[in-house]
Coordinates of C-alpha atoms in Angstrom, one line a residue:
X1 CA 0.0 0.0 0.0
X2 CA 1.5 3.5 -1.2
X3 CA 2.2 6.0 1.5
X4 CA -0.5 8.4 2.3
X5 CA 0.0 12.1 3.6
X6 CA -1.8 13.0 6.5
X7 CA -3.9 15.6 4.2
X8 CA -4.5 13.2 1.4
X9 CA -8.1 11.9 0.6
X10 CA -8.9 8.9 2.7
X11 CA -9.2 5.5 0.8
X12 CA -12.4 4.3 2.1
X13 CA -14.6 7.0 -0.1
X14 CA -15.5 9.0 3.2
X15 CA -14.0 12.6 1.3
X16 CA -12.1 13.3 4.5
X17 CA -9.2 13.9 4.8
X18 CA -6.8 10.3 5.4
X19 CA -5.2 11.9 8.8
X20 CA -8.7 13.0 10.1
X21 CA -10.3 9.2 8.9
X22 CA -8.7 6.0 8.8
X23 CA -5.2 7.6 9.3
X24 CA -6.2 8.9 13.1
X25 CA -7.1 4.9 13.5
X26 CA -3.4 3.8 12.8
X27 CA -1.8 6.7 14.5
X28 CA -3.7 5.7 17.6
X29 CA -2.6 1.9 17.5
X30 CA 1.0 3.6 17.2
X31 CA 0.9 5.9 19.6
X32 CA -0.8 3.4 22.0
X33 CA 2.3 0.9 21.7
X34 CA 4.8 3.8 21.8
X35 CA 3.1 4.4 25.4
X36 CA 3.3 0.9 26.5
X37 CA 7.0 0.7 25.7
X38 CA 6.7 4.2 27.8
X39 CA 5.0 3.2 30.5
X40 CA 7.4 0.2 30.6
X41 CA 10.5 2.4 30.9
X42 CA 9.3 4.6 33.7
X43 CA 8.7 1.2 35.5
X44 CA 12.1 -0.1 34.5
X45 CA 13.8 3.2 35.8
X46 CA 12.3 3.1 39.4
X47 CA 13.2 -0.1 39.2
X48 CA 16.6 0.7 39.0
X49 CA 16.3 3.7 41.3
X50 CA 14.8 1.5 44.3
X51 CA 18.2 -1.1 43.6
X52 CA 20.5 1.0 44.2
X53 CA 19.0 2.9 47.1
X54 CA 17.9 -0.3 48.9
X55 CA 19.7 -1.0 52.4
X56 CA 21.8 -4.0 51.0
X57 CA 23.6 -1.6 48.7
X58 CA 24.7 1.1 51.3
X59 CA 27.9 0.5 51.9
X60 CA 28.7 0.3 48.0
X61 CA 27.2 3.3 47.4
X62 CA 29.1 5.1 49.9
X63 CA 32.5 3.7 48.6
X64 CA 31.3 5.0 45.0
X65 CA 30.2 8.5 46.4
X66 CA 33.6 8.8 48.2
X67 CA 35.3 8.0 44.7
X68 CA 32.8 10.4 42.2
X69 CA 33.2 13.5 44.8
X70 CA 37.3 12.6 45.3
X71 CA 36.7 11.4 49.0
X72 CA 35.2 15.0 49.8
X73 CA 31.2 15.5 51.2
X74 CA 29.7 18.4 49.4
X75 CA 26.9 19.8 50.5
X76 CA 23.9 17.9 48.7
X77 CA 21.5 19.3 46.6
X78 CA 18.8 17.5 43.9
X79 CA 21.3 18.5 40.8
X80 CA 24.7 16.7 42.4
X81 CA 22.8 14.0 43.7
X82 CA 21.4 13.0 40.5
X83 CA 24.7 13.6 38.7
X84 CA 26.1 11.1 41.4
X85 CA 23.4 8.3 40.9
X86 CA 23.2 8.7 37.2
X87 CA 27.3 8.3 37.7
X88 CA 26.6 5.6 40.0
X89 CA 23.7 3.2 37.9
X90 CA 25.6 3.3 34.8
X91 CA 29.2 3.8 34.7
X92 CA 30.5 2.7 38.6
X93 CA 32.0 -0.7 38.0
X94 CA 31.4 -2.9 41.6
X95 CA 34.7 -4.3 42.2
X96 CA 33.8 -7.2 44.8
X97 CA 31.1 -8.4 41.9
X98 CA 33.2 -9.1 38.8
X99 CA 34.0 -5.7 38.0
X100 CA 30.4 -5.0 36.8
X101 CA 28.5 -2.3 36.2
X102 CA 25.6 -1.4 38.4
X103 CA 23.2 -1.5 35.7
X104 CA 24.4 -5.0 34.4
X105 CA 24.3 -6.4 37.8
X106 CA 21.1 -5.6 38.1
X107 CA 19.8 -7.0 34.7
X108 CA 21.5 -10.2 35.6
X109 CA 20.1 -10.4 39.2
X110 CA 16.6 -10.3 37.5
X111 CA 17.1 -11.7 34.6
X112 CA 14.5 -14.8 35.2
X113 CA 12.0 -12.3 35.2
X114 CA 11.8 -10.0 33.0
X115 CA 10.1 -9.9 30.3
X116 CA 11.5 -9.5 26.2
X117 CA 10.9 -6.0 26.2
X118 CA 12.6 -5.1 30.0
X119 CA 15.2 -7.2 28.5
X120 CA 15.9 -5.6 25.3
X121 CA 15.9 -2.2 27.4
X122 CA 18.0 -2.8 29.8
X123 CA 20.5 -4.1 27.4
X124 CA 20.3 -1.0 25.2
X125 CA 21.0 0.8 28.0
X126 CA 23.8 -0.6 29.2
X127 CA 25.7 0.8 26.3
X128 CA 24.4 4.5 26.9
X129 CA 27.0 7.2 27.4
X130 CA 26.7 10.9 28.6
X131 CA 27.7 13.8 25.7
X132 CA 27.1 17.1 24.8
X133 CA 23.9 17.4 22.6
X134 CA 22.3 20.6 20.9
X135 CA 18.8 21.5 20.4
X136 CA 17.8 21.4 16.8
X137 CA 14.3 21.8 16.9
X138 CA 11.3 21.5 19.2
X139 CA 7.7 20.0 19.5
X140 CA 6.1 22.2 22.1
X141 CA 4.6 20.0 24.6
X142 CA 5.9 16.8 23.4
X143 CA 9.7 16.5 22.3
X144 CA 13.0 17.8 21.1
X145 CA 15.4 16.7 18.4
X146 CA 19.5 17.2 19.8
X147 CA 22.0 16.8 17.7
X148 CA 25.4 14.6 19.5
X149 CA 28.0 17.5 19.0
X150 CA 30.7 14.2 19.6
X151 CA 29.2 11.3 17.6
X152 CA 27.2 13.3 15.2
X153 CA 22.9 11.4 15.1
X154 CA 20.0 13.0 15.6
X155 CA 17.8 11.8 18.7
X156 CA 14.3 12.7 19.5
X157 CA 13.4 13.1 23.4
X158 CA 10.1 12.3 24.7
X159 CA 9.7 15.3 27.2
X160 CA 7.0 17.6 27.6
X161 CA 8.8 19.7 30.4
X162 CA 12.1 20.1 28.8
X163 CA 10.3 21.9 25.9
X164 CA 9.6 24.6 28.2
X165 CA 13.1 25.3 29.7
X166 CA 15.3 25.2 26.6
X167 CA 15.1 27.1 23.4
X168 CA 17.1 26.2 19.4
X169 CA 20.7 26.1 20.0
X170 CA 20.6 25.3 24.0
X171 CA 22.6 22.7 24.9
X172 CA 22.7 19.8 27.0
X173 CA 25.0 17.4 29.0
X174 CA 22.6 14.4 29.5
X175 CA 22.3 10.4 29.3
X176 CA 20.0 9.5 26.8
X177 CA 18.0 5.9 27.0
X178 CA 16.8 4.8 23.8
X179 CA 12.8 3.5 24.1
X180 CA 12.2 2.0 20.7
X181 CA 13.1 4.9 18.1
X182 CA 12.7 7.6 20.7
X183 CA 14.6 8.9 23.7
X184 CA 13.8 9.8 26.9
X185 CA 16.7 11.5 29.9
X186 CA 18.5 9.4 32.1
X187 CA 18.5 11.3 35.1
X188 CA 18.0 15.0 33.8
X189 CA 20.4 17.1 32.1
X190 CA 22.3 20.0 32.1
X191 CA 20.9 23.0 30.4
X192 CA 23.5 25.3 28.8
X193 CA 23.1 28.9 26.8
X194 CA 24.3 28.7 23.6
X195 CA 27.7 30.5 24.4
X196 CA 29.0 27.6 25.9
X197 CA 29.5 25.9 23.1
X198 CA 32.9 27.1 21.6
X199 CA 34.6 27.1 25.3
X200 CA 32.9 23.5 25.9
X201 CA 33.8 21.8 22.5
X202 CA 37.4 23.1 23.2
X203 CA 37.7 21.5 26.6
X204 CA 36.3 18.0 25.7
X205 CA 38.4 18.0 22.6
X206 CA 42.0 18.5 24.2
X207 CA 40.8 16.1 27.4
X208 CA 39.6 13.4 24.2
X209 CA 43.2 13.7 22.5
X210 CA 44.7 13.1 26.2
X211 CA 42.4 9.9 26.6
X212 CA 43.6 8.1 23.2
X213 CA 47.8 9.2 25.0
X214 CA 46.2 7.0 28.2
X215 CA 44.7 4.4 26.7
X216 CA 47.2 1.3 25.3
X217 CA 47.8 0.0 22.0
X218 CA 45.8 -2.4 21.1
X219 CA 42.7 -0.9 23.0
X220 CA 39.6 0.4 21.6
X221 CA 39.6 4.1 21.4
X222 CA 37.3 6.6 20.2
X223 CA 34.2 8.8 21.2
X224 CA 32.4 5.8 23.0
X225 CA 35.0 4.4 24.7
X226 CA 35.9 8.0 26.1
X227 CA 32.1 8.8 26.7
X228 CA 31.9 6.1 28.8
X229 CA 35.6 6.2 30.6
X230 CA 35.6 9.6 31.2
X231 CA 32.1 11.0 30.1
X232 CA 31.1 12.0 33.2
X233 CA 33.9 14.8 34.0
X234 CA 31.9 16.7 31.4
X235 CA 30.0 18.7 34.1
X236 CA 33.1 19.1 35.6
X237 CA 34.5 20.8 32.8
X238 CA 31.1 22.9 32.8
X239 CA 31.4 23.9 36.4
X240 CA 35.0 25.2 35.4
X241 CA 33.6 27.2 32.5
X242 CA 30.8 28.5 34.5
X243 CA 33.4 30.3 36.9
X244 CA 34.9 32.6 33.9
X245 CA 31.9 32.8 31.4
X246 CA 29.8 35.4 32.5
X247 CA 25.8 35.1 31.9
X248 CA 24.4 37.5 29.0
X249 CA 20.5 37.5 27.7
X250 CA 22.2 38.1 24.2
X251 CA 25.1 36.6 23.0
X252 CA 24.3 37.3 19.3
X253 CA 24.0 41.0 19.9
X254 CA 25.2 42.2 22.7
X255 CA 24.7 46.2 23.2
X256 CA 27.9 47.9 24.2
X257 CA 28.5 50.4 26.4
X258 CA 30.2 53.7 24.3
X259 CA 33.0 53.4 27.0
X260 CA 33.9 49.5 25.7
X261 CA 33.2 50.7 22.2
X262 CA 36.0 52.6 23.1
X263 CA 37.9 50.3 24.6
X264 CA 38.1 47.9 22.2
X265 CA 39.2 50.3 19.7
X266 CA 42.3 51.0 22.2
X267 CA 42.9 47.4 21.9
X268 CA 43.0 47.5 18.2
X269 CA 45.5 50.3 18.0
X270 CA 47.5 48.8 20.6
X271 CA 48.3 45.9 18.4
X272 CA 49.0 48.5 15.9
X273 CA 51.8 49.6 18.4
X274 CA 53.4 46.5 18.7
X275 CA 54.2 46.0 15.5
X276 CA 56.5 49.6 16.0
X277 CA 57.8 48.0 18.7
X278 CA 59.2 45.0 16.5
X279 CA 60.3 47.3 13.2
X280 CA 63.7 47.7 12.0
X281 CA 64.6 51.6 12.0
X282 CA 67.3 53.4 10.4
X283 CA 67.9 55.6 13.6
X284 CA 68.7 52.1 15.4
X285 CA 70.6 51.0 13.2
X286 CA 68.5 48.3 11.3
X287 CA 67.6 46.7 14.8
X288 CA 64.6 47.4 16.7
X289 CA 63.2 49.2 19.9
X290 CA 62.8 45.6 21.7
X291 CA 66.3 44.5 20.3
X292 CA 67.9 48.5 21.4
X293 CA 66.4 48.6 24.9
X294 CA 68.0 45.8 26.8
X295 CA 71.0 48.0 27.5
X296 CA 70.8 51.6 28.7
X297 CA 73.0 53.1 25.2
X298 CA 70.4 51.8 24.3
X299 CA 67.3 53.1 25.7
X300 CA 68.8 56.7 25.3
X301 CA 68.6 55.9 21.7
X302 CA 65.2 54.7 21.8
X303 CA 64.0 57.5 24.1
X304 CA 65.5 60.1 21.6
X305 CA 63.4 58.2 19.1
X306 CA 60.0 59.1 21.2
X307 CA 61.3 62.6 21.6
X308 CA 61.0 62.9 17.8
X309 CA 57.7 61.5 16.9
X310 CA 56.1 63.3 19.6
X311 CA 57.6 66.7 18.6
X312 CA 55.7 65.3 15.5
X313 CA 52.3 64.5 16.7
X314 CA 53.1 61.3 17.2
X315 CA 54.2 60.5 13.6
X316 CA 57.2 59.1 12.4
X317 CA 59.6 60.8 10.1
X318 CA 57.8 59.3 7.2
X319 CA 54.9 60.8 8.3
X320 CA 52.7 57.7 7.2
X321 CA 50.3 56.2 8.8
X322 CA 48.2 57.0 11.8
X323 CA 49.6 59.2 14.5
X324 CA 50.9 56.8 17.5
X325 CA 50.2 57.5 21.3
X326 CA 53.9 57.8 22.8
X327 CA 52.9 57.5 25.9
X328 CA 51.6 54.2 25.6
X329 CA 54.8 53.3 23.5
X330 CA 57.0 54.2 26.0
X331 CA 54.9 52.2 28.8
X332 CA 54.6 49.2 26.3
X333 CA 58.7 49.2 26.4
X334 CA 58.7 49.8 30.1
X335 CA 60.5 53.2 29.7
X336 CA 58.1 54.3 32.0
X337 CA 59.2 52.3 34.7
X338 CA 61.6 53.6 36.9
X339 CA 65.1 51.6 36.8
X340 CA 63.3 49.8 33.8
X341 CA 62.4 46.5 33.0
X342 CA 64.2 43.4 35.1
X343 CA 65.0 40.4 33.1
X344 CA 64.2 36.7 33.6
X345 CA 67.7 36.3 35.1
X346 CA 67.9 39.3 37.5
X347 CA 64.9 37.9 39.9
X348 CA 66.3 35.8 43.4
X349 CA 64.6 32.7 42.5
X350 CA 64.3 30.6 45.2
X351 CA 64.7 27.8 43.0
X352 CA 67.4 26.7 40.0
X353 CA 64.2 25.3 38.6
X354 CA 62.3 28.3 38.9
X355 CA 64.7 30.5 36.8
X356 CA 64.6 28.2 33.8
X357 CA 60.7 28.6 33.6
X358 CA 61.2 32.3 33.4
X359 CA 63.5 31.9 30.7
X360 CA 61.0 29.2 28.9
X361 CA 58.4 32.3 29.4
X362 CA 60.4 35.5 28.3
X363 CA 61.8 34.0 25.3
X364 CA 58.4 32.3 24.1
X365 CA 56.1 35.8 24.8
X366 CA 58.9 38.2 22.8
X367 CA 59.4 35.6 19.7
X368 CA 54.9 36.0 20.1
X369 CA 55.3 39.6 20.0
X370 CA 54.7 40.5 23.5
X371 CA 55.5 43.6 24.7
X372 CA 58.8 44.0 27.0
X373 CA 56.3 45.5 29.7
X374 CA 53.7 42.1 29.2
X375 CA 56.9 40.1 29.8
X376 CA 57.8 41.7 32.6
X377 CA 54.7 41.2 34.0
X378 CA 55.0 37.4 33.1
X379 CA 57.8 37.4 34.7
X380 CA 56.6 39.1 37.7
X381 CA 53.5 36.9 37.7
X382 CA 55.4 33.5 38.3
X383 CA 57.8 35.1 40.7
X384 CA 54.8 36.0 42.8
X385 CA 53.6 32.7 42.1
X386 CA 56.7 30.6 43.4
X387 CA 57.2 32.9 46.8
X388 CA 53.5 31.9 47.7
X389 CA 53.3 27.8 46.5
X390 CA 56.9 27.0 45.9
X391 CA 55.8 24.8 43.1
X392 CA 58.0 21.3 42.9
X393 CA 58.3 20.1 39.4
X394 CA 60.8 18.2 37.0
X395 CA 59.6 19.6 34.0
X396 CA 60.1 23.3 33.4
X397 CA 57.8 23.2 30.5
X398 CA 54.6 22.4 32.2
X399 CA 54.8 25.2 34.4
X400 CA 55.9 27.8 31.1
X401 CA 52.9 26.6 29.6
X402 CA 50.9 27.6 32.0
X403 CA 52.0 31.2 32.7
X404 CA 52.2 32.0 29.4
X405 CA 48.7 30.7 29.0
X406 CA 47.7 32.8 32.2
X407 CA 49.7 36.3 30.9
X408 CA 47.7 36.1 27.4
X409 CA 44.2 35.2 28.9
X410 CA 44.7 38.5 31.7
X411 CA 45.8 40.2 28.2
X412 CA 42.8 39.1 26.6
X413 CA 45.0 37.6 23.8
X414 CA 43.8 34.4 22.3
X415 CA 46.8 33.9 20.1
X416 CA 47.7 30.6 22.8
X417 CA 45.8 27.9 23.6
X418 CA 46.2 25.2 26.3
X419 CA 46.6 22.2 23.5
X420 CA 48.3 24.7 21.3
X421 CA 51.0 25.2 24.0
X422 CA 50.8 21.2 25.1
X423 CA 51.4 20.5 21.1
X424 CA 54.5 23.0 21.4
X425 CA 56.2 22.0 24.3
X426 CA 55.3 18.5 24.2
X427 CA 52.9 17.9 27.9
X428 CA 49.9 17.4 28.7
X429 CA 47.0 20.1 28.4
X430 CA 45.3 18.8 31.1
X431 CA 48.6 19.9 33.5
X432 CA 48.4 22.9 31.5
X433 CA 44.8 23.5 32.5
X434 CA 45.7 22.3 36.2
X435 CA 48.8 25.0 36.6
X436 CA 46.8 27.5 35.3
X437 CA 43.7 26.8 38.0
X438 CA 46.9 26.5 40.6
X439 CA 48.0 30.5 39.9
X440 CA 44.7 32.3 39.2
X441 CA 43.3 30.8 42.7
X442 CA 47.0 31.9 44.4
X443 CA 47.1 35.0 43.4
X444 CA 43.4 35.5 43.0
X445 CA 44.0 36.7 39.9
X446 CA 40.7 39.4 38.6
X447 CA 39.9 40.7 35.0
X448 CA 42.1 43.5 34.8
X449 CA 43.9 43.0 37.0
X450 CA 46.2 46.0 37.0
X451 CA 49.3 43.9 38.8
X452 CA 50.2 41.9 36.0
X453 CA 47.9 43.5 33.4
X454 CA 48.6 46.7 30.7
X455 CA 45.2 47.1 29.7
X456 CA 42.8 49.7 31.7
X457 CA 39.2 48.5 32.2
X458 CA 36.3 49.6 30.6
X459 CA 34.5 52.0 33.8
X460 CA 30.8 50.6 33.0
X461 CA 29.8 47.6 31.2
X462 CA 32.5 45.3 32.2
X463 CA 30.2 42.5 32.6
X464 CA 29.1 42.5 28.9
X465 CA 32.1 43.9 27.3
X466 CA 33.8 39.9 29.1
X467 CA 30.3 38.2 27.6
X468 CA 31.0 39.8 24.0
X469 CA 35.0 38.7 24.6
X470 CA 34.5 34.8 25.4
X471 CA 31.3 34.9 23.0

């Protein structure tokens, strides 16, 4: 029998339409199986719920809550608890039982009765992995369609409540079970603004590439056997973002304040005035000002320089190009600073070890076109650093990595990333990642922060000028 549209005429002669006729007959036969199957998962699920919370299982759920919260006792609220035993059902492997999971264990402890159906549910389910999934469309009232941003698939998810709290492009951390050729949530998910995306994507990314470095030859790797090794660190990773990605009601077009309109067009010339910093100049000799000023025969030539342009409006003896702000020239070469700049190798470290991540630092942020003044603030940054922790390390490189990636995030540059560094100096972006939490928390690092940073704040809209940044 050809296919019939729901809007074609019905068959049987009635002149109604085949959706409103014999059509609303077999969509009610379907939809009534789709329910039982329904109705037989809710069942299944409390099922589940009541095994694991049963006295008899007590003491293993303890050990696995000591091992998903790192031997620590949060306080408990509905959304960590349900992260826990979602952790707990599906991937918490019972040592003393085979090295099973929960849910198999289960299946296999009441396998004699169940039914065909429980069967074939439970098994599907056992293979069901937590990832990152985007909302692609919605059926107010009923369902949505996400999209696996990891696996690629469509899924369509059975929820008449979620279709209230999430809009097109929201995203979601979640465990879906399959019911026939539908979905429904494990234990809930994590809603997400669309912002998160980018930031999020990164993350699981560069802690993916560090699972296939873990796992042995020989071993199957790819996106489920990470889902299901280390899936659930995902919210992790989301409670990290949440601490530096600031809420906005618009991400795609954000209003800005005239003051960070003019910000931002500070930052633009500024990256106009590095590239004087690093020019050749016939007055120098061929070399250039960040070459000239690491001796003070030097800097008297470079400050002569400044005298010029600014006896010129700012201009050079060309007089091409935009006028520059000598000012901020002179403060970007840290002329400004009285007895000038100190070098990597004129700080007391405390530490041989110490010194040769300075180095590591100053060399890598001049050859990226840092300023001398940024570097010295690098510098400065990890010297603060090491009198506070007194870090113990045997590779240098780790720790580099992870003040360079701290100077160019309080600079607001973007031109390093964590597995960018990780691929350059050859460790592990996860250390990277770590390192970086370690000196932000120890120093208590801020936006702005006007110890190690060049740029002045915006005075009003700081909030959404940082929202429009990490956007």
């Amino acid at each position: 029998m050809a296919n019939r549209g729901k809007n074609d005429p019905c068959p049987c002669g009635s002149g109604k339409k085949y959706g409103s006729c014999c059509g609303a007959r077999v969509n009610n036969v379907i939809d009534l199986e789709e329910r039982r199957w329904q109705m037989l998962a809710n069942d299944l699920q409390q099922q589940m719920v009541n095994y694991v919370n049963a006295p008899a299982r007590d003491q293993l759920r303890y050990e696995a809550f000591l091992e998903f919260f790192d031997n620590e006792e949060p306080e408990m609220d509905d959304y960590l608890w349900d992260r826990f035993m979602d952790w707990f059902l599906f991937d918490y492997y019972c040592e003393g039982k085979g090295g099973k999971p929960v849910i198999l264990q289960f299946r296999e402890e009441r396998d004699a009765r169940l039914d065909e159906r429980s069967r074939e549910l439970l098994e599907r389910w056992e293979q069901a992995v937590i990832s990152l999934y985007e909302v692609v469309d919605i059926e107010a009232g009923r369902s949505v369609t996400l999209k696996d941003l990891l696996r690629g698939g469509r899924y369509v998810v059975l929820d008449e409540e979620i279709t209230t709290n999430v809009e097109k492009k929201s995203l979601l951390v979640t465990r879906l079970l399959p019911v026939r050729k539908e979905y429904r949530f494990s234990m809930g998910a994590t809603i997400l603004p669309p912002f998160f995306k980018s930031p999020l994507l990164k993350e699981i990314r560069s802690d993916y590439r560090e699972f296939l470095e873990y796992m042995e030859e020989g071993v199957e790797a790819g996106w489920d056997a990470y889902l299901r090794e280390w899936g659930f660190e995902i919210d992790a990773m989301v409670d990290h973002l949440a601490e530096d990605l600031p809420a906005s009601e618009n991400q795609n077009e954000p209003s800005l304040s005239p003051r960070v309109e003019e910000f931002l067009r500070d930052l633009m010339l500024d990256e106009y005035y590095r590239r004087w910093i690093d020019k050749p100049m016939s007055a120098l000799e061929g070399r250039t000002p960040r070459e000239v000023i690491r001796s003070e025969a030097g800097r008297q030539r470079v400050e002569k320089v400044l005298r010029n342009m600014a006896a010129q409006g700012g201009r050079e003896e060309t007089g091409d190009g935009p006028a520059y702000n000598v000012v901020k020239l002179r403060k970007m070469l840290g002329l400004s600073r009285t007895g000038g700049l100190i070098r990597a190798d004129r700080y007391p470290w405390t530490a041989q070890e110490y010194g040769k991540v300075a180095k590591i630092v100053e060399v890598n942020l001049e050859k990226a076109g840092f300023t001398p003044e940024q570097v010295a603030n690098a510098i400065r940054l990890w010297y603060d650093f090491t009198e506070k922790e007194r870090p113990r390390f045997r590779k240098p490189e780790v720790w580099a990595a992870a003040v360079i990636y701290t100077s160019a995030r309080i600079e607001f540059d973007h031109s390093f990333t964590q597995q960018g560094l990780a691929d350059r100096f050859g460790v592990a972006s996860n250390g990277i990642s770590n390192n970086y939490s370690r000196i932000r928390e120890t120093l208590r690092l801020e936006a702005f922060d006007n110890r190690y940073c060049t740029l002045e704040p915006p005075v009003e809209g700081i909030e959404e000028f940082l929202a429009w940044l990490l956007h």
